[in-house]
Amino acid sequence: MKVLVTGGAGYIGSHTTELLIDRGYEVVVFDNLYTGHVEAVNPKATFVKGDLLDKSAVDALFDAHKFDGILHFASHTLVGESMEKPWLYLRDNAVAGSNLLEAAARQGVKRFILSSTANLFDDPARIPITAEERIVPGSPYGESKYIIERYLHWMERIYGMAYCCLRYFNASGAHPGGHIGEDHTPEFHLIPIILQVALGQREKLTIFGDDYPTPDGTCIRDYIHVIDLAEAHILALEALADGKSRKYNLGNGKGYSIREVVNMAREITGHDIPAAAGARRPGDPATLIADSTRIQQELGWAPEFGSLRQIIETAWNWHKSHPKGYATGK
Ligand code: UDP
């Protein structure tokens, strides 16, 4: 099977590419390298540098390859940034996504996997959050993903394209092989920031608020290992052979506070990791935990790296061996 991975040079895309190659898929990665790294792409994949906003580049991609499936990761992914630059998210996530869908429909691609987000659930009635929860996008970022989710519904109706929306909670960790991992510049995510403190690259962690209605006052998140996310993509791709579309929430079903994450990182790294409470970050909900029952029951997905220890250990292994990320850290 030949699959297109948009954003395959990014964090989750590169880990999924790795697994696809291991399973014998032929993979074409399309990435504009805006945040991705060519070094992250498995050399057995065909790499095409290009931008989904560039229709002629998208047409050339589909002229050169006939795809059996598409895994669409390419997007901006920061809630805070989307509140400051809503148009960037409308253009680069929604309009670029529409260019991809148009080309996919024209070629008659029948399987489409979308990287979606827990930011669709800004006002959950219950925690953990099930796949049936009411959709309330929490930001232009969440909205941009929801636009594509809605359009996939029409792609299915009009073109018979089966789709799967995977709504990730907090992607984290790194490939256990230690050769690929998380590398964002600037970095905004909790675990890499904590590990940068452990490496002496930052003085301390600022905890964004310790007055939330949680046991220790800090936000609770459901951290899910990037390899478990990647595995879910492959299961979904295979399941779509039956032509039925699906939507799944993906997390471990366990929440950890920021203080619990810091304590685990202290234990693993042996570093004090100074942390001080600061102001809340706008838009942060107190608690986000996934109920992934539906994907477990329907596809038999089960996390292999389900513990916070495994998540931080694999991330630490990557950060220690690549202190400057992909740049010069080999
Ligand atoms: N966080 C923090 N300090 C930081 C970065 C993140 O306290 O320097 C908090 C953030 O407010 C949230 C949690 O850590 O409660 C996870 O944030 P991250 O950006 O990693 O993921 P998000 O939950 O926003 O997707």
XYZ file of C-alpha atoms and ligand atoms in Angstrom:
355
model
C 0.000 0.000 0.000
C 1.239 3.471 -0.852
C 0.347 6.200 1.630
C 0.833 9.950 1.763
C 1.928 11.404 5.095
C 1.536 15.181 5.170
C 3.613 16.733 7.930
C 5.691 13.563 8.040
C 8.785 15.534 9.077
C 7.029 16.743 12.224
C 6.898 15.156 15.650
C 3.930 12.774 15.381
C 4.168 12.425 11.589
C 7.788 11.272 11.697
C 7.070 8.649 14.377
C 4.099 7.363 12.383
C 6.208 7.250 9.201
C 8.732 5.141 11.075
C 6.069 2.579 12.038
C 4.528 2.568 8.561
C 7.938 1.765 7.038
C 8.492 -0.978 9.648
C 5.167 -2.524 8.605
C 6.083 -2.520 4.923
C 4.067 0.460 3.670
C 5.401 2.587 0.846
C 5.431 6.117 2.287
C 5.575 9.521 0.601
C 6.144 12.380 3.053
C 5.003 15.860 1.993
C 6.168 18.623 4.326
C 7.049 22.316 3.968
C 9.622 22.037 6.809
C 8.053 25.044 8.523
C 8.327 23.209 11.832
C 9.451 19.778 10.632
C 12.966 18.399 10.183
C 14.082 16.441 7.151
C 16.420 14.453 9.436
C 13.319 13.105 11.196
C 12.042 11.396 8.047
C 12.928 7.729 7.727
C 15.289 7.443 4.707
C 13.146 4.657 3.237
C 10.294 7.143 2.766
C 10.158 9.356 -0.323
C 10.464 12.948 0.873
C 8.825 15.766 -1.088
C 9.287 19.321 0.165
C 6.170 21.291 -0.556
C 3.322 23.335 0.819
C -0.339 22.343 0.787
C -1.238 25.957 0.054
C 0.595 25.625 -3.258
C -2.003 23.977 -5.495
C 0.448 23.277 -8.302
C 2.738 21.449 -5.853
C -0.209 19.405 -4.581
C -1.282 18.583 -8.158
C 2.285 17.529 -9.022
C 2.342 15.278 -5.953
C -0.862 13.531 -6.954
C 0.249 13.319 -10.614
C 3.423 11.542 -9.503
C 1.804 9.110 -7.042
C -1.380 7.090 -6.704
C -2.247 6.876 -3.003
C -4.211 4.146 -1.257
C -4.486 6.246 1.877
C -3.616 9.636 3.360
C -2.500 10.490 6.890
C -2.840 14.240 7.338
C -0.656 15.667 10.104
C 0.510 18.929 8.513
C -0.832 21.854 10.515
C -0.128 24.499 13.099
C -0.966 23.070 16.511
C -0.771 25.759 19.170
C -3.916 26.911 20.936
C -2.291 30.123 22.221
C -0.844 31.070 18.831
C -4.228 30.527 17.196
C -5.820 33.004 19.600
C -3.263 35.605 18.487
C -3.242 34.710 14.776
C -6.645 33.199 13.955
C -6.212 33.839 10.216
C -3.014 31.803 10.128
C -5.005 28.797 11.345
C -7.869 29.367 8.925
C -5.450 29.590 6.000
C -2.739 27.050 6.855
C -4.973 24.433 8.489
C -8.390 24.830 6.894
C -7.600 26.177 3.392
C -4.502 23.999 3.016
C -6.590 21.043 4.197
C -9.202 21.811 1.572
C -6.534 21.739 -1.166
C -5.530 18.299 0.052
C -9.111 17.025 0.211
C -9.807 18.315 -3.277
C -6.797 16.488 -4.725
C -7.627 13.341 -2.734
C -11.235 13.334 -3.939
C -10.135 13.874 -7.541
C -7.782 10.902 -7.318
C -10.452 8.776 -5.655
C -8.498 8.099 -2.445
C -10.691 5.972 -0.180
C -8.929 6.191 3.208
C -8.141 9.411 5.068
C -6.811 9.801 8.616
C -6.942 13.219 10.256
C -4.835 14.382 13.204
C -7.464 16.039 15.307
C -7.413 17.351 18.830
C -8.805 17.363 22.363
C -9.279 21.103 21.814
C -12.664 20.147 20.312
C -13.887 19.559 23.867
C -13.755 22.901 25.580
C -16.787 22.357 27.755
C -17.011 18.650 28.559
C -20.021 17.480 30.512
C -17.980 14.567 31.880
C -14.345 13.666 32.475
C -12.889 11.382 31.134
C -14.040 12.698 27.760
C -15.685 10.104 25.533
C -15.901 10.138 21.748
C -19.601 11.012 22.125
C -18.876 14.300 23.938
C -20.410 17.473 22.506
C -18.009 19.412 20.251
C -17.124 22.894 21.492
C -13.856 24.028 19.857
C -11.722 25.881 22.386
C -9.807 28.074 19.956
C -9.310 28.848 16.252
C -6.924 25.883 16.271
C -9.678 23.504 17.411
C -12.101 25.153 15.006
C -9.696 24.655 12.075
C -9.571 20.928 12.840
C -13.327 20.778 13.222
C -13.795 22.389 9.796
C -11.796 19.543 8.252
C -13.689 16.956 10.317
C -16.971 18.370 9.003
C -15.693 18.394 5.438
C -14.619 14.784 5.753
C -18.247 13.973 6.484
C -19.117 15.470 3.071
C -16.168 13.763 1.370
C -17.602 10.477 2.561
C -21.119 11.365 1.404
C -20.073 12.697 -1.991
C -16.970 10.674 -2.892
C -17.176 7.573 -0.694
C -13.947 8.498 1.115
C -13.812 6.675 4.466
C -12.157 8.744 7.183
C -10.956 8.473 10.732
C -10.547 11.497 13.017
C -8.073 10.856 15.824
C -8.450 13.378 18.607
C -5.178 13.405 20.463
C -4.740 14.440 24.039
C -1.143 15.309 25.108
C 1.291 13.656 22.691
C 4.628 13.063 24.395
C 7.640 10.758 24.649
C 10.009 9.700 21.878
C 10.864 6.651 19.789
C 12.463 4.046 22.098
C 15.314 3.770 19.558
C 16.345 7.297 20.606
C 16.960 8.512 17.025
C 13.808 10.643 16.607
C 11.915 12.755 19.109
C 10.292 16.095 19.829
C 12.070 19.221 18.538
C 10.093 22.465 18.394
C 11.661 25.917 18.200
C 10.500 27.680 20.257
C 9.324 24.914 22.584
C 5.971 25.381 24.326
C 5.187 21.899 25.612
C 5.547 20.892 29.212
C 7.690 17.735 29.114
C 10.375 19.025 26.701
C 10.568 22.279 28.678
C 11.056 20.353 31.926
C 13.803 18.280 30.269
C 15.489 21.426 28.947
C 15.700 22.581 32.574
C 17.255 19.222 33.475
C 19.819 19.734 30.677
C 20.707 23.172 32.058
C 19.275 24.929 28.977
C 16.678 26.789 31.058
C 16.894 27.980 34.596
C 13.483 26.827 35.759
C 10.002 25.754 34.824
C 7.233 28.288 35.214
C 4.060 26.463 36.200
C 1.177 28.230 34.502
C -1.146 28.580 37.487
C -1.397 26.659 40.752
C -4.887 27.778 41.729
C -6.907 25.399 39.547
C -9.631 23.237 41.089
C -7.386 20.139 41.113
C -5.822 18.336 44.120
C -2.486 20.215 43.940
C -3.820 23.277 42.110
C -1.976 22.587 38.821
C -3.535 21.503 35.527
C -4.114 17.826 34.873
C -3.424 16.350 31.438
C -3.558 12.929 29.818
C -0.087 12.282 28.366
C -0.018 9.712 25.578
C 3.134 8.247 24.078
C 3.794 9.218 20.475
C 4.396 5.562 19.493
C 0.994 4.584 20.879
C -0.505 7.407 18.820
C 1.369 6.198 15.744
C 0.091 2.665 16.311
C -3.481 3.980 16.456
C -3.000 5.535 12.993
C -1.954 2.231 11.514
C -4.867 0.366 13.108
C -7.233 3.049 11.792
C -5.752 2.918 8.296
C -6.245 -0.839 8.187
C -9.755 -0.646 9.664
C -10.898 1.838 7.001
C -10.714 -1.008 4.480
C -14.317 -1.750 5.496
C -15.356 1.686 4.205
C -16.771 2.819 7.562
C -15.738 6.206 8.947
C -14.796 6.641 12.596
C -13.893 9.156 15.301
C -11.775 8.277 18.308
C -10.346 9.997 21.376
C -6.790 8.998 22.133
C -5.265 9.173 25.577
C -4.266 6.818 28.386
C -7.322 7.597 30.501
C -5.076 8.737 33.348
C -4.370 12.330 34.259
C -1.237 13.772 35.823
C -0.818 17.209 37.346
C 2.100 19.413 36.360
C 3.654 18.825 39.783
C 3.377 15.042 39.308
C 5.095 15.322 35.917
C 7.884 17.442 37.407
C 8.380 14.971 40.277
C 8.624 12.031 37.886
C 11.114 13.958 35.741
C 13.202 14.744 38.848
C 13.330 11.041 39.663
C 14.302 10.029 36.121
C 16.868 12.763 35.425
C 18.321 13.089 38.926
C 18.104 16.876 38.503
C 16.296 19.243 40.942
C 14.315 20.923 38.127
C 13.415 24.187 39.877
C 9.768 25.059 39.293
C 7.869 28.158 40.348
C 4.209 28.979 39.961
C 3.343 31.869 37.664
C 0.209 33.235 36.032
C -2.318 31.009 34.314
C -1.953 30.590 30.537
C -5.131 31.835 28.852
C -7.293 29.071 27.415
C -5.989 26.226 29.611
C -8.762 24.007 30.988
C -8.084 22.608 34.491
C -8.389 18.927 33.545
C -8.294 17.002 30.263
C -8.490 13.212 30.348
C -9.512 10.974 27.455
C -11.838 8.027 27.481
C -10.399 5.874 24.676
C -12.805 2.975 25.181
C -14.178 3.224 21.661
C -10.841 2.685 19.869
C -9.895 -0.040 22.356
C -13.103 -1.935 21.723
C -13.422 -1.368 17.991
C -9.780 -1.611 16.879
C -8.133 -3.406 19.796
C -5.813 -0.441 20.433
C -3.889 -0.759 23.692
C -1.097 1.541 24.820
C 2.323 -0.095 24.983
C 3.979 2.909 26.660
C 1.094 3.777 28.955
C 3.008 4.898 32.028
C 4.255 8.409 32.689
C 7.625 6.860 33.554
C 7.976 5.304 30.072
C 6.918 8.565 28.473
C 9.460 10.668 30.351
C 12.223 8.049 30.100
C 11.984 7.845 26.304
C 11.752 11.646 26.027
C 14.797 12.043 28.308
C 16.744 9.521 26.255
C 16.087 11.623 23.126
C 16.797 15.009 24.737
C 19.997 13.786 26.403
C 21.384 12.379 23.163
C 20.148 15.344 21.042
C 20.480 18.382 23.320
C 20.087 20.700 20.341
C 17.418 18.599 18.679
C 18.028 17.693 15.065
C 20.305 20.702 14.450
C 23.690 19.574 15.733
C 22.757 17.176 18.427
C 23.824 13.915 16.834
N 2.684 24.255 31.151
C 3.338 24.927 32.168
N 4.532 25.522 31.893
C 5.106 25.479 30.661
C 4.449 24.782 29.627
C 3.226 24.173 29.900
O 2.840 24.995 33.296
O 6.200 26.079 30.481
C 1.384 23.612 31.427
C 0.240 24.092 30.545
O -0.330 25.273 31.082
C -0.702 22.891 30.595
C 0.252 21.685 30.714
O 1.496 22.225 31.184
O -1.504 22.938 31.760
C 0.486 20.987 29.383
O 0.831 21.998 28.434
P 1.322 21.660 26.961
O 1.598 22.973 26.291
O 2.432 20.681 27.019
O 0.093 20.919 26.286
P -1.448 21.369 26.092
O -2.184 20.793 27.262
O -1.501 22.853 26.004
O -1.813 20.711 24.811
